[in-house]
PDB file of C-alpha atoms and ligand atoms in Angstrom:
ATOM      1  CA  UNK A  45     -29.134 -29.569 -41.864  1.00 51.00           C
ATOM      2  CA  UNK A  46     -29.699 -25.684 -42.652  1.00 68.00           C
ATOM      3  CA  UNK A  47     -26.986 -24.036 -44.442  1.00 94.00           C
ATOM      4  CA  UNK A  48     -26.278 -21.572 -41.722  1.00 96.00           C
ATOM      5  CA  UNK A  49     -26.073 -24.489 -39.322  1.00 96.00           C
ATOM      6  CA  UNK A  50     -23.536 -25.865 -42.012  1.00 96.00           C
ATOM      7  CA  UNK A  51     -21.655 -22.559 -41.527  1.00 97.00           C
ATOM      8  CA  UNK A  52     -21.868 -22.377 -38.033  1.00 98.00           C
ATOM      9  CA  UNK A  53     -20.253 -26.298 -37.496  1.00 98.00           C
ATOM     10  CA  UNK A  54     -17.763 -25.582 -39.851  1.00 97.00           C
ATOM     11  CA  UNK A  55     -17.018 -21.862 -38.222  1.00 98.00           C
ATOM     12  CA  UNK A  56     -16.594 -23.760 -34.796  1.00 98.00           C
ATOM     13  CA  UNK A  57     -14.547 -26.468 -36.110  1.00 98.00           C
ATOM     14  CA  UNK A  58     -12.056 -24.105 -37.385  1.00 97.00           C
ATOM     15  CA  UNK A  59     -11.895 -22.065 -33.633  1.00 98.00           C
ATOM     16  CA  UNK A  60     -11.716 -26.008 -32.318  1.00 98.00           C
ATOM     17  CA  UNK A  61      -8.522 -26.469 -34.364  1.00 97.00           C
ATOM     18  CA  UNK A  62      -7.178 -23.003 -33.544  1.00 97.00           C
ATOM     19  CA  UNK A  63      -7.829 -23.366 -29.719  1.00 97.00           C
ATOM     20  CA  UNK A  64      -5.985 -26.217 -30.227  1.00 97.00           C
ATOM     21  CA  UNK A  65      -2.784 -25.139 -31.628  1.00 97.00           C
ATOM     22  CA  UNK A  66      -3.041 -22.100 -28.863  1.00 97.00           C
ATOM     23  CA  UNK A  67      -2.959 -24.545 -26.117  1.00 97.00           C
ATOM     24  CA  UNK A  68       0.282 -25.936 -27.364  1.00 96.00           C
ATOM     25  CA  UNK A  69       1.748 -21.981 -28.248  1.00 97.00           C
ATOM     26  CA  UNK A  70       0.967 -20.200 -24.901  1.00 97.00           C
ATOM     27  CA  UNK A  71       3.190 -21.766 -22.551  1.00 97.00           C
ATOM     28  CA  UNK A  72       6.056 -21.531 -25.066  1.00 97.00           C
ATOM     29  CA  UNK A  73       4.654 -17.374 -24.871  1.00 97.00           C
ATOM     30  CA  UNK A  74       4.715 -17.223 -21.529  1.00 98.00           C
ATOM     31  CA  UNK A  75       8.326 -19.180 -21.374  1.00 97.00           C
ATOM     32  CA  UNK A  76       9.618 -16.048 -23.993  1.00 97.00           C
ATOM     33  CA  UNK A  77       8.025 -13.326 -21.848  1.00 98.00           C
ATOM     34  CA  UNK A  78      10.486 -11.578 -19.897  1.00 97.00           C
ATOM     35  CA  UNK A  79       7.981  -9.033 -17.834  1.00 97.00           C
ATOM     36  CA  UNK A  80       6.558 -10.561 -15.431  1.00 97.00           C
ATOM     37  CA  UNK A  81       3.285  -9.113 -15.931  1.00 97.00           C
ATOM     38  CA  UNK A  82       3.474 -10.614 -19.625  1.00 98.00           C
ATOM     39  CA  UNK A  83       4.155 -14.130 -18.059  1.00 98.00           C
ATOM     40  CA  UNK A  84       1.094 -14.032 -15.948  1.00 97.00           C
ATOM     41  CA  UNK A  85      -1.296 -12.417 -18.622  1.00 97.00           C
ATOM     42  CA  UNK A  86      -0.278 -15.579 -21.106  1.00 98.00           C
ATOM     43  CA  UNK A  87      -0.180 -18.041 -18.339  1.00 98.00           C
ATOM     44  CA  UNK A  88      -3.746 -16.756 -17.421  1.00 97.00           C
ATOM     45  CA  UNK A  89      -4.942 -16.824 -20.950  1.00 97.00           C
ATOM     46  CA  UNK A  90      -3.742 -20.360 -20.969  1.00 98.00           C
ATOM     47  CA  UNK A  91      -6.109 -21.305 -18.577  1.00 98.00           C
ATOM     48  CA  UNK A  92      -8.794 -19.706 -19.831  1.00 97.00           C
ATOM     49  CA  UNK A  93      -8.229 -21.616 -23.311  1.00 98.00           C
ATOM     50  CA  UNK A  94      -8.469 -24.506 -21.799  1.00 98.00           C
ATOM     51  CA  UNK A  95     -11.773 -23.391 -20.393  1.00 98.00           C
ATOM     52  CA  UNK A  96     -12.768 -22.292 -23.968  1.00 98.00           C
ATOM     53  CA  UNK A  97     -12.229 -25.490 -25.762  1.00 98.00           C
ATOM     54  CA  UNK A  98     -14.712 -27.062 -23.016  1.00 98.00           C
ATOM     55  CA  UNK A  99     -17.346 -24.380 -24.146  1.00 98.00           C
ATOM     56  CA  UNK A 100     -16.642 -25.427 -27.645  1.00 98.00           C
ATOM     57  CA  UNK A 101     -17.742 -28.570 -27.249  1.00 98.00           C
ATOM     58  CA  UNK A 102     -20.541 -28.396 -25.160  1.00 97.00           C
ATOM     59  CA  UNK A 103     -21.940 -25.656 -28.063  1.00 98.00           C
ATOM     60  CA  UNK A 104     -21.001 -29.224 -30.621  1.00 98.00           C
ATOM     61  CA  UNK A 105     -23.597 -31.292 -28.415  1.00 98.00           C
ATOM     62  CA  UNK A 106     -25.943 -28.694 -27.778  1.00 97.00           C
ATOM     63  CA  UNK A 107     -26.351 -28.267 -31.574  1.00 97.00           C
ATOM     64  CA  UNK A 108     -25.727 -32.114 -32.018  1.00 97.00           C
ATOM     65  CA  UNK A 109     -23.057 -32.126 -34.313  1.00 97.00           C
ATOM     66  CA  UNK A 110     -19.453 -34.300 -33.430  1.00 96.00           C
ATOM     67  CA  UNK A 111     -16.750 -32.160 -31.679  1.00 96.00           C
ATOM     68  CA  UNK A 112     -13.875 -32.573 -34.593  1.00 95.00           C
ATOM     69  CA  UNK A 113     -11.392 -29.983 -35.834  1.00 95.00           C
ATOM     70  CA  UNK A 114     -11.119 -28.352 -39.137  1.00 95.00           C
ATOM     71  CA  UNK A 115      -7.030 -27.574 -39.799  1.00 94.00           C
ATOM     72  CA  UNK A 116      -7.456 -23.660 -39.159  1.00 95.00           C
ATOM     73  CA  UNK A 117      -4.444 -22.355 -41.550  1.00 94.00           C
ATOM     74  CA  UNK A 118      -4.834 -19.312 -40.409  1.00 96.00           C
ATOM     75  CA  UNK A 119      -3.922 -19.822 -36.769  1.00 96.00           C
ATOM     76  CA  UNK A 120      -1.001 -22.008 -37.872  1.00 96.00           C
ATOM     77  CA  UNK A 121       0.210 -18.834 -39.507  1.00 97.00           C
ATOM     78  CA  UNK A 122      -0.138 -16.536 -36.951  1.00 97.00           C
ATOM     79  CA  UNK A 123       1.651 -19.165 -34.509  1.00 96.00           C
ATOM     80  CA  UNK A 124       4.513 -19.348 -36.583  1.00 96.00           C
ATOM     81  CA  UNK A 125       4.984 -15.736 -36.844  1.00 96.00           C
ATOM     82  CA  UNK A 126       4.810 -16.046 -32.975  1.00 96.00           C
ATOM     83  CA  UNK A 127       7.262 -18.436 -33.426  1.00 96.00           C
ATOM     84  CA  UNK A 128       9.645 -16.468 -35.512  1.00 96.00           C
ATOM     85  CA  UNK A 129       8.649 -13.785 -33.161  1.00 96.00           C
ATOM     86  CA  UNK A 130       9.936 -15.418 -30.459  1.00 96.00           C
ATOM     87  CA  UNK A 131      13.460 -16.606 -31.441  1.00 96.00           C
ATOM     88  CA  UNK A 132      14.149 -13.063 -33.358  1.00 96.00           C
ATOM     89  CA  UNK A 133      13.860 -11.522 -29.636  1.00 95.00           C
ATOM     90  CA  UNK A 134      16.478 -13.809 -28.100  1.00 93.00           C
ATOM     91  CA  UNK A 135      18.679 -11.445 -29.979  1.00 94.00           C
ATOM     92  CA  UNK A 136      16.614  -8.331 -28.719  1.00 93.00           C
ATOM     93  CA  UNK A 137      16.131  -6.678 -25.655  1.00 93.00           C
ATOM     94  CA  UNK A 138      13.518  -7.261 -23.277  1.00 96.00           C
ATOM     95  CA  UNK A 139      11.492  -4.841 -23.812  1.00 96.00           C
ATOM     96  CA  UNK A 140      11.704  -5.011 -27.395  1.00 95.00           C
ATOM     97  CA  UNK A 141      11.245  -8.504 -27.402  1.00 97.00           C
ATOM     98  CA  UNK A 142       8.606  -8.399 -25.170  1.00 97.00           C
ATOM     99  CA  UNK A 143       6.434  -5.910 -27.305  1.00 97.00           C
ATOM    100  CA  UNK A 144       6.731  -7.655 -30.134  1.00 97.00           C
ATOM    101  CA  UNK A 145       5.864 -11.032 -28.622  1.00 97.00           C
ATOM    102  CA  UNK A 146       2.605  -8.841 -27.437  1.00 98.00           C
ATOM    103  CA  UNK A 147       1.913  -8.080 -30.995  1.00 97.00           C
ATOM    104  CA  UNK A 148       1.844 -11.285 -32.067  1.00 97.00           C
ATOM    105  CA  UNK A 149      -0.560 -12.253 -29.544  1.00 98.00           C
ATOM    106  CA  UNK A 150      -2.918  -9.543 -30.445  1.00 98.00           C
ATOM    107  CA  UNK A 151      -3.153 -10.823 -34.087  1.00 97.00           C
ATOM    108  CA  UNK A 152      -3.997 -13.672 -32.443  1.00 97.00           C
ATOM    109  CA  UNK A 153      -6.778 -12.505 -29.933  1.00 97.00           C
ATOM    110  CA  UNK A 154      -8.229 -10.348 -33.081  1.00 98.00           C
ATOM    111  CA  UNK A 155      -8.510 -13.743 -35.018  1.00 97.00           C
ATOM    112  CA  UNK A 156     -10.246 -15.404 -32.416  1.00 98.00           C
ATOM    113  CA  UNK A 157     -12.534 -12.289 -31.732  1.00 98.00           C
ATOM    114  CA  UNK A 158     -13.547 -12.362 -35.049  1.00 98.00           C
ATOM    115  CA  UNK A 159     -14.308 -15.900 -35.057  1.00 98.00           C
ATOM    116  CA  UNK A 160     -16.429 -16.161 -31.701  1.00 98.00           C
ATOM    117  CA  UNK A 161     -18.422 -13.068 -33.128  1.00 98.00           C
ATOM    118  CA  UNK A 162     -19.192 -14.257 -36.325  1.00 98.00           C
ATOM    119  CA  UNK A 163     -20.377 -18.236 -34.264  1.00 98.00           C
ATOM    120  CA  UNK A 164     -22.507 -16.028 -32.089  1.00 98.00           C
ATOM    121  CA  UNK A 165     -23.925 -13.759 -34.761  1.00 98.00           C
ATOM    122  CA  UNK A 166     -24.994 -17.328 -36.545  1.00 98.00           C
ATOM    123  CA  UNK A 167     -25.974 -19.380 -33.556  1.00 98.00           C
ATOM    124  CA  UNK A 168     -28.783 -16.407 -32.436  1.00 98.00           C
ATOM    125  CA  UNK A 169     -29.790 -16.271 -36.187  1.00 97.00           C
ATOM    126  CA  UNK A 170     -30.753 -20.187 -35.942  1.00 97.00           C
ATOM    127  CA  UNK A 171     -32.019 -19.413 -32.352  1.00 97.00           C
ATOM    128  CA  UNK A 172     -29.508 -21.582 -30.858  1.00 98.00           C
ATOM    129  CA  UNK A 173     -29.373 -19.059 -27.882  1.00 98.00           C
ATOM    130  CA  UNK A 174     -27.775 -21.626 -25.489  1.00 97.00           C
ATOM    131  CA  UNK A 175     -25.046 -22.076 -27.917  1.00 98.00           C
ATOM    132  CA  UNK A 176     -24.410 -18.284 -28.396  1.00 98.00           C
ATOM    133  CA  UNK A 177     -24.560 -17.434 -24.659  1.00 98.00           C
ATOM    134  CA  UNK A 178     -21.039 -19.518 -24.536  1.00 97.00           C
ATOM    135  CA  UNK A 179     -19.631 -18.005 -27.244  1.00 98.00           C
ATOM    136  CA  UNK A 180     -20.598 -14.238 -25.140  1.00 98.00           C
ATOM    137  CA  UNK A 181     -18.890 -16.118 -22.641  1.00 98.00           C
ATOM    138  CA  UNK A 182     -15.600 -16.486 -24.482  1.00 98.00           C
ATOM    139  CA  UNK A 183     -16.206 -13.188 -26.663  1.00 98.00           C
ATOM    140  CA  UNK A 184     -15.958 -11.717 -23.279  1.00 98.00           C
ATOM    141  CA  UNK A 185     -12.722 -13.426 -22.400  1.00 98.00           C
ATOM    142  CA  UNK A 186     -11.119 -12.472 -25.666  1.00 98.00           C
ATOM    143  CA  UNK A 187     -11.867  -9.133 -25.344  1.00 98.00           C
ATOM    144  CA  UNK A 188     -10.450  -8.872 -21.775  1.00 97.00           C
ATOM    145  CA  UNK A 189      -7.502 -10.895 -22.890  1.00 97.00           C
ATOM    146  CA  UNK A 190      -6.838  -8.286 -25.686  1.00 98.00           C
ATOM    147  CA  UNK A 191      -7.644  -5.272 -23.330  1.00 98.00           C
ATOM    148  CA  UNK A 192      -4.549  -6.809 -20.958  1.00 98.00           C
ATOM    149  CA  UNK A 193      -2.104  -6.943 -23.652  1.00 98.00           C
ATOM    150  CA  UNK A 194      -2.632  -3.318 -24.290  1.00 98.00           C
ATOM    151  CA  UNK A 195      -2.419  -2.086 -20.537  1.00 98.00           C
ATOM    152  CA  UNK A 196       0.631  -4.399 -20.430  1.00 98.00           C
ATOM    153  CA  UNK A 197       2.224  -2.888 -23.327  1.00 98.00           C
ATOM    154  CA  UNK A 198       1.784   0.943 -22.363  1.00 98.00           C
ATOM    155  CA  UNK A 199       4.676   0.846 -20.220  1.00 97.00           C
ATOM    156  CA  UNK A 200       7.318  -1.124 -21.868  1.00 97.00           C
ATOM    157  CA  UNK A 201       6.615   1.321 -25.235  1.00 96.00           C
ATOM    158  CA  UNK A 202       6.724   4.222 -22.691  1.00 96.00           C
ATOM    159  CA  UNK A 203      10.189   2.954 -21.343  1.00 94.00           C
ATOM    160  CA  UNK A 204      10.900   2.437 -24.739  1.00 92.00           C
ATOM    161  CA  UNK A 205      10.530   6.238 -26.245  1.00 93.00           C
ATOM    162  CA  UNK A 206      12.733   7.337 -23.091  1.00 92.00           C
ATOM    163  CA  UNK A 207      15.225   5.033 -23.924  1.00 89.00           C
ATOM    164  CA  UNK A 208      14.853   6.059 -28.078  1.00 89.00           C
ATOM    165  CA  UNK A 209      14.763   9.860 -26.804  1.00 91.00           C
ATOM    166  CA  UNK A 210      18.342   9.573 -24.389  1.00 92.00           C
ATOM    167  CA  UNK A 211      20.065   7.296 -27.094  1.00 90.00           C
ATOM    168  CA  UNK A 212      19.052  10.797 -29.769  1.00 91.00           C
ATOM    169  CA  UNK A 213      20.308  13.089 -27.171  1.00 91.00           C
ATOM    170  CA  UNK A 214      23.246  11.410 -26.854  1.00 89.00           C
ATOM    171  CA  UNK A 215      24.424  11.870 -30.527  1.00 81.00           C
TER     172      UNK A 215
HETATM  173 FE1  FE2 B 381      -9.418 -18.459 -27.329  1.00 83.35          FE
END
C-alpha cells in the first residue's frame, strides 16, 4: 500500500468515526432547537449524514480497504461542547440558546469540511477519481449545510441587537 493511500484510509476512518458520533448528536440538536427553521436545517442534515456514511463506505470498497472507524477525538470534543452547549441554553433564552447551539454546529461542519477536502485532495493525487467524486459530493453538502446555519442565524442575532439596543435605552 502507498503511503498516501495509508493517509487517505486512515483520513476516512477518522470522518467514519465522526459521522458516526454525528448521527447519534443531531437529533438531540434538533430536539434543543427552538426555531423552527433550526429544527428542520438539523433534522435535514441528519438525513443527509446518513447519506454520507453510505458514500464513505462505498469510497472503502472502491479503494479496497475494510470500512472500520478510527475513534475521531476531535469530534467527540466538539460534541460535548454541543453537549454542554445544549444544557447551558435550557437556562437561556431562545434565541440565545439557539445561536449558540448554531455555533457549535458550525465548528462542527468546519471539521468535517476540512476533512472531506483534505480525502479528496488525496484520493485525486492517487487518481482514485471515483473515490473523490463522492467526497465533492459530500464537500458539497457540508458546505450547503454550513451556508444554512449562517442564513438561519442572521435573524435571531438581528432580533438579538434590537433586543440588546431597547434593554440600553431603557437604562
Ligand atoms: Fe457530515
Amino acid at each position: 500500500m502507498s503511503g498516501l493511500k495509508d493517509l487517505l484510509i486512515t483520513e476516512m476512518q477518522d470522518l467514519l468515526h465522526a459521522e458516526g458520533q454525528l448521527l447519534k448528536a443531531l437529533p438531540k440538536m434538533a430536539q434543543a432547537a427552538n426555531h423552527p427553521k433550526l429544527k428542520e436545517a438539523f433534522e435535514k442534515h441528519l438525513v443527509q449524514t446518513q447519506g454520507q456514511v453510505e458514500r464513505l463506505q462505498q469510497a472503502f470498497q472502491l479503494l479496497g480497504a475494510e470500512a472500520k472507524g478510527k475513534p475521531c477525538r476531535a469530534m467527540q470534543g466538539l460534541i460535548e461542547e454541543g453537549e454542554e452547549t445544549i444544557s447551558e441554553g435550557k437556562s437561556k433564552d431562545e434565541i440565545a440558546a439557539d445561536l449558540a447551539l448554531i455555533t457549535a454546529a458550525q465548528k462542527v461542519e468546519h471539521y468535517e469540511i476540512a476533512g472531506y477536502g483534505t480525502v479528496r485532495t488525496i484520493a485525486r493525487h492517487i487518481g482514485a477519481f471515483d473515490v473523490a467524486a463522492q467526497f465533492s459530493h459530500t464537500l458539497g453538502e457540508e458546505e450547503a449545510a454550513d451556508h444554512l446555519l449562517t442564513e438561519v442565524a442572521k435573524p435571531l442575532v438581528q432580533q438579538m441587537a434590537q433586543a440588546d439596543m431597547e434593554y440600553a435605552m431603557k437604562r
